[in-house]
Short mmCIF file of C-alpha atoms and ligand atoms in Angstrom, two decimals:
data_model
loop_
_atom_site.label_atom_id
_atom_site.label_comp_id
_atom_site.label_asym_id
_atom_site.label_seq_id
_atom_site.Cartn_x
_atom_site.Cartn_y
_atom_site.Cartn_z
CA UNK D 12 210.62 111.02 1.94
CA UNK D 13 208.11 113.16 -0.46
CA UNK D 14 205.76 111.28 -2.08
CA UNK D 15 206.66 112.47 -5.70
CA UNK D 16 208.45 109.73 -8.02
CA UNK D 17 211.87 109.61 -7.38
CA UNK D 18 214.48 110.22 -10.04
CA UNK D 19 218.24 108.73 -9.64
CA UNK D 20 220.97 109.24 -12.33
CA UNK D 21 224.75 109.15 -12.37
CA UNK D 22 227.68 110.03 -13.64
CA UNK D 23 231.39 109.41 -13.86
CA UNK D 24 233.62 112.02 -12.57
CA UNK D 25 236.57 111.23 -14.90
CA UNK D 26 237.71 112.69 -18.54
CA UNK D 27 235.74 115.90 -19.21
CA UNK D 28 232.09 115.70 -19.96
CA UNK D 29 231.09 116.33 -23.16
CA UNK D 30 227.91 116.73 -25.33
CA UNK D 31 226.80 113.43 -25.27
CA UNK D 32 226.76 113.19 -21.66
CA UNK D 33 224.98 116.58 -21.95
CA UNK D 34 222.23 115.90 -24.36
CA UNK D 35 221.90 112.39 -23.40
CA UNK D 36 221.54 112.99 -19.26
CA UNK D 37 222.56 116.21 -17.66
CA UNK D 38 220.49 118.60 -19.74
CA UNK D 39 217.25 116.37 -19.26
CA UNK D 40 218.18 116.19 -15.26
CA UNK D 41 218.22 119.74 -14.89
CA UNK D 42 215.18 120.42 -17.24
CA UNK D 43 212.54 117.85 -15.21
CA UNK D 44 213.85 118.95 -11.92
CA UNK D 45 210.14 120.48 -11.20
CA UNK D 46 208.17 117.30 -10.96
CA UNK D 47 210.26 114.63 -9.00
CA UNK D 48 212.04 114.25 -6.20
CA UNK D 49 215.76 114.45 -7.87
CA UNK D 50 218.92 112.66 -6.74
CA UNK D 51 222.10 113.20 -8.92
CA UNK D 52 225.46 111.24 -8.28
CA UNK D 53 228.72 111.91 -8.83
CA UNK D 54 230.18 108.17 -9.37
CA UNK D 55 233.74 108.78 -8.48
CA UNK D 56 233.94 104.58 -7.46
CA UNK D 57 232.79 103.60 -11.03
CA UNK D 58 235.52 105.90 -12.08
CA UNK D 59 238.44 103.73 -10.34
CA UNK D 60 237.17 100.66 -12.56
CA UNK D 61 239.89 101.89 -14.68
CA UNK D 62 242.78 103.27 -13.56
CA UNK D 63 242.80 106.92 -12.01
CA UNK D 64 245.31 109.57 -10.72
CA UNK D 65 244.14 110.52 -7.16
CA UNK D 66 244.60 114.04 -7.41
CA UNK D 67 242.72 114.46 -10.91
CA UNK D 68 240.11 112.46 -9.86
CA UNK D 69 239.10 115.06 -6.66
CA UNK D 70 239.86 117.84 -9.24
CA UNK D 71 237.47 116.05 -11.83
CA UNK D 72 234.76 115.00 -9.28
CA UNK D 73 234.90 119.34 -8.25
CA UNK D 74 234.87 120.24 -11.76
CA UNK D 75 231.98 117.69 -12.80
CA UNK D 76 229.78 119.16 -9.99
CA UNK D 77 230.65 122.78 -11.05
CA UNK D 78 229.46 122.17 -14.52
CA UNK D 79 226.26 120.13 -13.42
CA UNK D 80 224.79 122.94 -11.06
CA UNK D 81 226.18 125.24 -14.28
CA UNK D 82 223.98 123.27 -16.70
CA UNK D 83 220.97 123.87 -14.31
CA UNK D 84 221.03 121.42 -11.05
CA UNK D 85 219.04 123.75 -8.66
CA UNK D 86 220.25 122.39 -5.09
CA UNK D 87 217.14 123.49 -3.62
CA UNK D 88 215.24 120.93 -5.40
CA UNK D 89 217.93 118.28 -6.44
CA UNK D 90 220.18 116.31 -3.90
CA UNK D 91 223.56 116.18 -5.69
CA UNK D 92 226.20 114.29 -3.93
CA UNK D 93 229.64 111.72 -4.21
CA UNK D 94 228.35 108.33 -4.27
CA UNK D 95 231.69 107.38 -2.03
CA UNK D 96 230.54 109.43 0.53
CA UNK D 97 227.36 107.18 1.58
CA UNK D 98 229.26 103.65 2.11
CA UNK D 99 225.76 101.73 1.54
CA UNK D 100 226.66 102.12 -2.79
CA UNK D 101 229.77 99.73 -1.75
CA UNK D 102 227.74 97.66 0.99
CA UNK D 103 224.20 96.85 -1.23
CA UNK D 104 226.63 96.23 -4.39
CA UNK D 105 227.73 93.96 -2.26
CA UNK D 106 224.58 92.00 -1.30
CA UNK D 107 224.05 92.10 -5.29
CA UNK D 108 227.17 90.02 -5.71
CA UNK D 109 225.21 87.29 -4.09
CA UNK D 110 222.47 87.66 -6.60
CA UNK D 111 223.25 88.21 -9.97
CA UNK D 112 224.86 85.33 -12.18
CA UNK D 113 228.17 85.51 -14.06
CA UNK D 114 225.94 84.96 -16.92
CA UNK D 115 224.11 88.05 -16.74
CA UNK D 116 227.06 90.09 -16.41
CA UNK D 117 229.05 88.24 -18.89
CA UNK D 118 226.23 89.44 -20.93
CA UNK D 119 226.65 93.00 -20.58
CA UNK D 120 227.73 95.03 -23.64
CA UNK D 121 230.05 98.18 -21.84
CA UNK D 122 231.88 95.32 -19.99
CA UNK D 123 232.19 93.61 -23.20
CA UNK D 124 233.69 96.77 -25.28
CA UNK D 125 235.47 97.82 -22.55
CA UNK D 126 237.20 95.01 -21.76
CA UNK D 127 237.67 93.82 -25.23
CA UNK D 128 241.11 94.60 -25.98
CA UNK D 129 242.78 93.47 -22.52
CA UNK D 130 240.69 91.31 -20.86
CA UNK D 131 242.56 89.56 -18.54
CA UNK D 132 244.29 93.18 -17.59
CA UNK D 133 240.74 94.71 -17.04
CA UNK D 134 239.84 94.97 -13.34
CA UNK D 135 237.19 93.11 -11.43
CA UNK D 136 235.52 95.77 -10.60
CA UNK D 137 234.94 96.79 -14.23
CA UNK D 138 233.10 93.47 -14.62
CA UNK D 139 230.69 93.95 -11.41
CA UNK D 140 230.26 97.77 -12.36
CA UNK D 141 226.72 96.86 -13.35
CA UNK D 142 225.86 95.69 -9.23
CA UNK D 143 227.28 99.40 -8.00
CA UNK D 144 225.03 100.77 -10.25
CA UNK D 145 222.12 98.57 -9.29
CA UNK D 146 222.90 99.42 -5.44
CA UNK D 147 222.74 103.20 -6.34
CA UNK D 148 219.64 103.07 -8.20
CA UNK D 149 218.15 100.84 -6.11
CA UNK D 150 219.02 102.31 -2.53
CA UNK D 151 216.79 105.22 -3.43
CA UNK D 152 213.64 103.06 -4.19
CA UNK D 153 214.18 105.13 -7.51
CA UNK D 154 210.97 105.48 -10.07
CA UNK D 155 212.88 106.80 -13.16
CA UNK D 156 216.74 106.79 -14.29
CA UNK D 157 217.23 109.06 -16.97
CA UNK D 158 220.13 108.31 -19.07
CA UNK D 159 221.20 107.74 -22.53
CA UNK D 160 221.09 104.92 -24.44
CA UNK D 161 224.28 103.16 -24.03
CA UNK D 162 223.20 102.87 -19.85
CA UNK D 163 219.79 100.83 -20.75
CA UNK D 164 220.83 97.50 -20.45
CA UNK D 165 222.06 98.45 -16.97
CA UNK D 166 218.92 99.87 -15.96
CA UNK D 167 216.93 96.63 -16.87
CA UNK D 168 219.57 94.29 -14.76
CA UNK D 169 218.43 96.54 -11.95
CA UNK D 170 214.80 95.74 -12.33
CA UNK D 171 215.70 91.68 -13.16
CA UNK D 172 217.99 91.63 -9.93
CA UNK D 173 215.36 93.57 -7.70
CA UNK D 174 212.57 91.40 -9.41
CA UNK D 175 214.75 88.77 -8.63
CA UNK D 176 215.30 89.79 -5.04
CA UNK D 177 212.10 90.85 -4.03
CA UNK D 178 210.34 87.11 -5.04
CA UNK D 179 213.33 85.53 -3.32
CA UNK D 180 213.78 87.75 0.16
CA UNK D 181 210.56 89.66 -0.30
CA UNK D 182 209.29 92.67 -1.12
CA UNK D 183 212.30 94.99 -0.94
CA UNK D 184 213.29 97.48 -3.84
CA UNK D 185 211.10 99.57 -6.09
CA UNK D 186 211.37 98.34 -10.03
CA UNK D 187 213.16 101.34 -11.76
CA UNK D 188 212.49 102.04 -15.11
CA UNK D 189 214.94 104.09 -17.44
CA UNK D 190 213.96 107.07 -19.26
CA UNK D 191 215.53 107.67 -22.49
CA UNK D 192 215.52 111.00 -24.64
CA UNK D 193 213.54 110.51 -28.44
CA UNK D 194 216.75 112.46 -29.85
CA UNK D 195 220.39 112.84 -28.25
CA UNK D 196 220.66 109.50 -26.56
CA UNK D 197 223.03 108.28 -28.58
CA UNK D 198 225.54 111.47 -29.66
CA UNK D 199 228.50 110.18 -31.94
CA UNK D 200 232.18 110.11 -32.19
CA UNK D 201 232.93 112.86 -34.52
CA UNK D 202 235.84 111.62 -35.76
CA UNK D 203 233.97 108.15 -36.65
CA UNK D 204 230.25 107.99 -35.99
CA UNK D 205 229.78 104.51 -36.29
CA UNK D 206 231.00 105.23 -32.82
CA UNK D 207 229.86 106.19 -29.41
CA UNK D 208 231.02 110.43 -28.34
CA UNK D 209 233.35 109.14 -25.26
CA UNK D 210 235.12 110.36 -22.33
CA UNK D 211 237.70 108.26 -23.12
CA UNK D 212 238.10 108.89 -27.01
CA UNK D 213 240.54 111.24 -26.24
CA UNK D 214 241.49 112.03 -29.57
CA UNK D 215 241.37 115.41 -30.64
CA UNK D 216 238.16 115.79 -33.16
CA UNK D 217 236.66 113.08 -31.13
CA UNK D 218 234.52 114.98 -28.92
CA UNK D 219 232.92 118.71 -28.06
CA UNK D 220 233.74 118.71 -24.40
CA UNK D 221 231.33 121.10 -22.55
CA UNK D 222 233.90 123.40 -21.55
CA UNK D 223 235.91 123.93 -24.73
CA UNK D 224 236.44 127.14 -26.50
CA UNK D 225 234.42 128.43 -29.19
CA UNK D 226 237.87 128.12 -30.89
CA UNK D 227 237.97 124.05 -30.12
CA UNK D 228 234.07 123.38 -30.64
CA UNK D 229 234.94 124.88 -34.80
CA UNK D 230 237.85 123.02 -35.24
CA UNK D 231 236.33 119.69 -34.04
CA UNK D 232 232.87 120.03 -36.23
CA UNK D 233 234.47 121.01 -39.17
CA UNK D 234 237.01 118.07 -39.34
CA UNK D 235 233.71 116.20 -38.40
CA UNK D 236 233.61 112.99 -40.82
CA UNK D 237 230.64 113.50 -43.19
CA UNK D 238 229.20 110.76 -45.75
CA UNK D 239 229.54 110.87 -49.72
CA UNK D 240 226.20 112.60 -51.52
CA UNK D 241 225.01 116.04 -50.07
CA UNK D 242 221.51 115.77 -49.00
CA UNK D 243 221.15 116.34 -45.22
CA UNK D 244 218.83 114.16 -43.04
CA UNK D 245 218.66 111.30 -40.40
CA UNK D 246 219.71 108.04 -42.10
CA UNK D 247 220.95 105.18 -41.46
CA UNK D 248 223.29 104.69 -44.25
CA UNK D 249 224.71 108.18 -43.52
CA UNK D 250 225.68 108.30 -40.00
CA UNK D 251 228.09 111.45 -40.36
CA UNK D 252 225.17 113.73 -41.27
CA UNK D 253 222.70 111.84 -39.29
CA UNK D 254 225.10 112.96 -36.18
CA UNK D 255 225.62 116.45 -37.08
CA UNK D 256 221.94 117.15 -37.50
CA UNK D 257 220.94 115.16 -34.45
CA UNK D 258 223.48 117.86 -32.32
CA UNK D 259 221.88 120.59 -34.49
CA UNK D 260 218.13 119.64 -32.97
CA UNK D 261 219.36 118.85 -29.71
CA UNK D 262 221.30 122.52 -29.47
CA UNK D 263 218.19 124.48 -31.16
CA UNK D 264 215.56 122.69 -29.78
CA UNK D 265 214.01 122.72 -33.22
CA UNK D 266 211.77 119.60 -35.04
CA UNK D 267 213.73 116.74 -36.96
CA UNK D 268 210.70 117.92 -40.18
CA UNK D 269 211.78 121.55 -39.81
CA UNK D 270 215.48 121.04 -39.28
CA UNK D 271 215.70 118.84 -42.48
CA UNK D 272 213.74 121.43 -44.44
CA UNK D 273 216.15 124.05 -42.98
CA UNK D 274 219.12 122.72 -44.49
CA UNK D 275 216.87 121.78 -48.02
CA UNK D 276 219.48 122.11 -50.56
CA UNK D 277 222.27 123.52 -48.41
CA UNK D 278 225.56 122.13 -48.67
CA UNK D 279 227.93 120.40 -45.02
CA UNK D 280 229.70 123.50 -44.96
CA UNK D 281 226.47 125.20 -44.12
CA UNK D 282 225.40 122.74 -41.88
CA UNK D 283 228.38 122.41 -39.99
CA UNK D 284 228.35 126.42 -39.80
CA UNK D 285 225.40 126.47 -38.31
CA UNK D 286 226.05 123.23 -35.76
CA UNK D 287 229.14 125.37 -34.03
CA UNK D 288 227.02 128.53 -33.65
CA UNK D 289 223.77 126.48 -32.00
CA UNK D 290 226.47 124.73 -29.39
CA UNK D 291 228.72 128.11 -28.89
CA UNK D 292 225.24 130.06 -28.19
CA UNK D 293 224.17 126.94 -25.77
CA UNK D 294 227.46 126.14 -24.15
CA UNK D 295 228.41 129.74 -23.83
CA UNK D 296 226.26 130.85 -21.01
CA UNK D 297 226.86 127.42 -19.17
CA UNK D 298 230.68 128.45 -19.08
CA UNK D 299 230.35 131.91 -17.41
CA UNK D 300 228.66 130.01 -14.26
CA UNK D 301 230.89 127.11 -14.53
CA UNK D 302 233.77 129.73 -14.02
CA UNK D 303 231.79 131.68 -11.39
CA UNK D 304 230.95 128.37 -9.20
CA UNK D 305 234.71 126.36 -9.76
CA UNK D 306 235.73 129.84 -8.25
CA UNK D 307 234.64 128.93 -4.60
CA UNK D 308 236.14 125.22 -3.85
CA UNK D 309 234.65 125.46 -0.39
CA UNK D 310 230.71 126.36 -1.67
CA UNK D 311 230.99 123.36 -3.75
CA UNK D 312 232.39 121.08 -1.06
CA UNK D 313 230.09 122.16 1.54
CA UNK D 314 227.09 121.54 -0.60
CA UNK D 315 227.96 118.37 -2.14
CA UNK D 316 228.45 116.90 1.90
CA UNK D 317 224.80 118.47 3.03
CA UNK D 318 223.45 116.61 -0.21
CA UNK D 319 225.43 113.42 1.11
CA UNK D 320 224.02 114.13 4.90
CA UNK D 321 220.60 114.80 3.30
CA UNK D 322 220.25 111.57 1.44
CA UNK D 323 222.23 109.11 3.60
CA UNK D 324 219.39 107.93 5.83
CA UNK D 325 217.64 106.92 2.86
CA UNK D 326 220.20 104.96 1.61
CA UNK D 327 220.60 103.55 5.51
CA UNK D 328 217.40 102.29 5.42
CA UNK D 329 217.19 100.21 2.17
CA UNK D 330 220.38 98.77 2.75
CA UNK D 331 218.92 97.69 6.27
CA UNK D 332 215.53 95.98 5.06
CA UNK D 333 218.26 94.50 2.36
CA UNK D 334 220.55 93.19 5.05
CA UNK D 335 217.48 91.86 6.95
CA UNK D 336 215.45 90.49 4.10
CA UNK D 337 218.78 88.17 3.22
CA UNK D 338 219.42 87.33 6.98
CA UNK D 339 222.25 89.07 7.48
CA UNK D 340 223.80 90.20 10.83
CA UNK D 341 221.63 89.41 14.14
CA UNK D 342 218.74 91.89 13.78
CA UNK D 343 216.87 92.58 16.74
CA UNK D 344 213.53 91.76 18.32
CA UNK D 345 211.87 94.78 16.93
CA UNK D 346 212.90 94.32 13.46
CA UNK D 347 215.59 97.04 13.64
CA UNK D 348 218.98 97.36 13.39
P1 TYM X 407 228.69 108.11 -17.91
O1 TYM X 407 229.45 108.91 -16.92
O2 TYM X 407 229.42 107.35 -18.94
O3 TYM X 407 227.69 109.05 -18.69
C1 TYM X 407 226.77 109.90 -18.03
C2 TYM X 407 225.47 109.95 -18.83
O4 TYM X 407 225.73 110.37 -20.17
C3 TYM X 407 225.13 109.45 -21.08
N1 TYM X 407 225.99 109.37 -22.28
C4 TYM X 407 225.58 109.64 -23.52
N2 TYM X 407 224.39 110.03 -24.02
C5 TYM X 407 224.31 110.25 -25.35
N3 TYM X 407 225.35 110.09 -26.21
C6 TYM X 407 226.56 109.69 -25.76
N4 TYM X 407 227.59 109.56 -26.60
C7 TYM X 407 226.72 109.45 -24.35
N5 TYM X 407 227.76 109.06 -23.58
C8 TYM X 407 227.29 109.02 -22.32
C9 TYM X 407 225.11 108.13 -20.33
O5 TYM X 407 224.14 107.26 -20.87
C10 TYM X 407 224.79 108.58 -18.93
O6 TYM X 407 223.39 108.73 -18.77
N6 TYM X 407 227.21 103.99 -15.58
C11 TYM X 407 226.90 105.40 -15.76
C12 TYM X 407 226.94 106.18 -14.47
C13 TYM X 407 226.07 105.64 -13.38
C14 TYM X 407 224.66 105.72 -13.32
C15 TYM X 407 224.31 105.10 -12.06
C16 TYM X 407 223.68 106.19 -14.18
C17 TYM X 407 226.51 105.02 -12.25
N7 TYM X 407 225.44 104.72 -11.46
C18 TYM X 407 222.98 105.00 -11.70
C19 TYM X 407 222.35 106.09 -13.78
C20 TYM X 407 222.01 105.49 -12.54
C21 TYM X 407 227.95 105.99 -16.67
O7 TYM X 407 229.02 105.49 -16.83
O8 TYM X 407 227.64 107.17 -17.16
#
């Protein structure tokens, strides 16, 4: 393995990935490719923590690979694989089980909101999501996870259960530490930004999905909900604006200072103008090489199994010093297995 830090991320292959997943993770990913050694995951077993239809989720998992080498994942200098297709995810999550506390998970706020409404419906595996995730991150004795905001807690049960199991079993597993962006990390629902942009808002005006039209990306900002008063800026008290001008810096690239003084005295209509025509111009581009790459199945296949093949021994390795450091199986004389 190269000696650069290494830099794990994931994401779920299921609903259509929108914005926030864009400005929060993917777009960072593909920007700080240069510097790291870069392993991207397609989670398609955190997807079936709620329920899934088989064939959609092999379309989705396809489609969600498409649109990450689209938004800039260079395969010559990222690994970018399906975490089901290196069994050690399932097997170190596993070993976790026999760390972490019911407390800690208990504790964990997507569990929480997700299984809010129906929680004696919600699956098991929903609840130990958060040990899958620590298996990935951790298999790749991973430096930095860049994510967005909503993923941090996660993150930092990584580092307690590896602190955890490295003073208990010995040194095993690097500390990861998550990287979040200053702006983006937290992209809103459009239709109510009090809450989080989802895959699974589904509601139309909920979300700008990466792949819509320039058609669908007007219709959903302009219904955006906006706040009484008419000054535009990041505020608290005004989370409608605050979200449509955080998309607006994300998209340009611009300065919070000069985006504010940009819209100085201009009215929502302007600014939501103005939003559509930064994300058409961004997302544009993005869509012409989705289109071109979802063409050829078989590329994407084949490359997403040599990423898998590439990887695996890594993963083989940490979950063998794992399975050793807890006493697991017979071992041999020599310390391997
Ligand atoms: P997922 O698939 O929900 O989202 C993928 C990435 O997008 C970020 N994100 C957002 N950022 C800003 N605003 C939003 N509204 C928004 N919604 C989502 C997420 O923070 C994430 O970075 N559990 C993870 C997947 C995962 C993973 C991992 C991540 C599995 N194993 C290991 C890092 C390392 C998830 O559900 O992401």
């Amino acid at each position: 393995m190269s000696d650069k830090p290494v830099v794990f991320s994931g994401i779920q292959p299921s609903g259509t990935l929108h914005i926030g997943n864009y400005y929060g993770a993917v777009r960072r990913w593909a920007a700080e490719q240069g510097h790291n050694f870069n392993i991207f995951c397609l989670v398609d077993m955190h997807a079936i923590t709620v329920p899934q239809d088989p064939a959609e989720l092999r379309e989705k998992t396809l489609e969600t690979a498409a649109i990450l080498l689209a938004a800039g994942i260079d395969p010559q200098r990222s690994a970018l694989f399906v975490q089901s297709d290196v069994g050690e995810h399932a097997q170190l999550a596993w070993l976790l089980n026999g760390i972490a506390s019911m407390g800690q998970l208990q504790r964990m706020t997507q569990y929480k909101e997700k299984s809010a409404e129906r929680r004696e419906q919600s699956t098991v595996g929903l609840f130990t999501y958060p040990l899958l995730m620590a298996a990935d991150i951790l298999l790749y004795r991973t430096n930095f996870v860049p994510v967005g905001a909503d993923q941090k807690q996660h993150v930092e049960l990584t580092r307690d259960l590896a602190q955890r199991f490295n003073a208990t079993f010995g040194e095993t597993f690097v500390l990861p530490e998550p990287t979040i962006p200053a702006l983006g990390a937290r992209i809103m629902g459009l239709d109510d930004p009090t809450k989080k942009m989802s895959k699974s808002g589904g509601r139309s005006g909920h979300a700008v999905g990466v792949l819509d039209s320039a058609d669908a990306i007007k219709s959903a900002i302009m219904s955006a909900q906006t706040d009484s008063g008419s000054e535009i800026s990041i505020d608290r008290d005004r989370p409608g604006v605050s979200n449509l001008l955080s998309i607006y810096i994300a998209a340009t690239g611009t300065t919070r200072e000069a985006a504010e003084q940009h819209f100085a005295g201009k009215g929502y209509g302007t600014l939501k103008r103005e939003v559509v025509d930064a994300l058409v111009a961004e997302l544009a581009p993005l869509q012409a090489r989705y289109a071109e790459l979802r063409a050829s199945p078989d590329h994407l296949r084949a490359l997403l199994t040599r990423s898998a093949t590439a990887i695996r021994p890594i993963a083989q390795q940490t979950y063998a010093d794992a399975k050793r450091a807890m006493g697991l199986g017979l071992g041999s004389p020599g310390g391997q297995e």
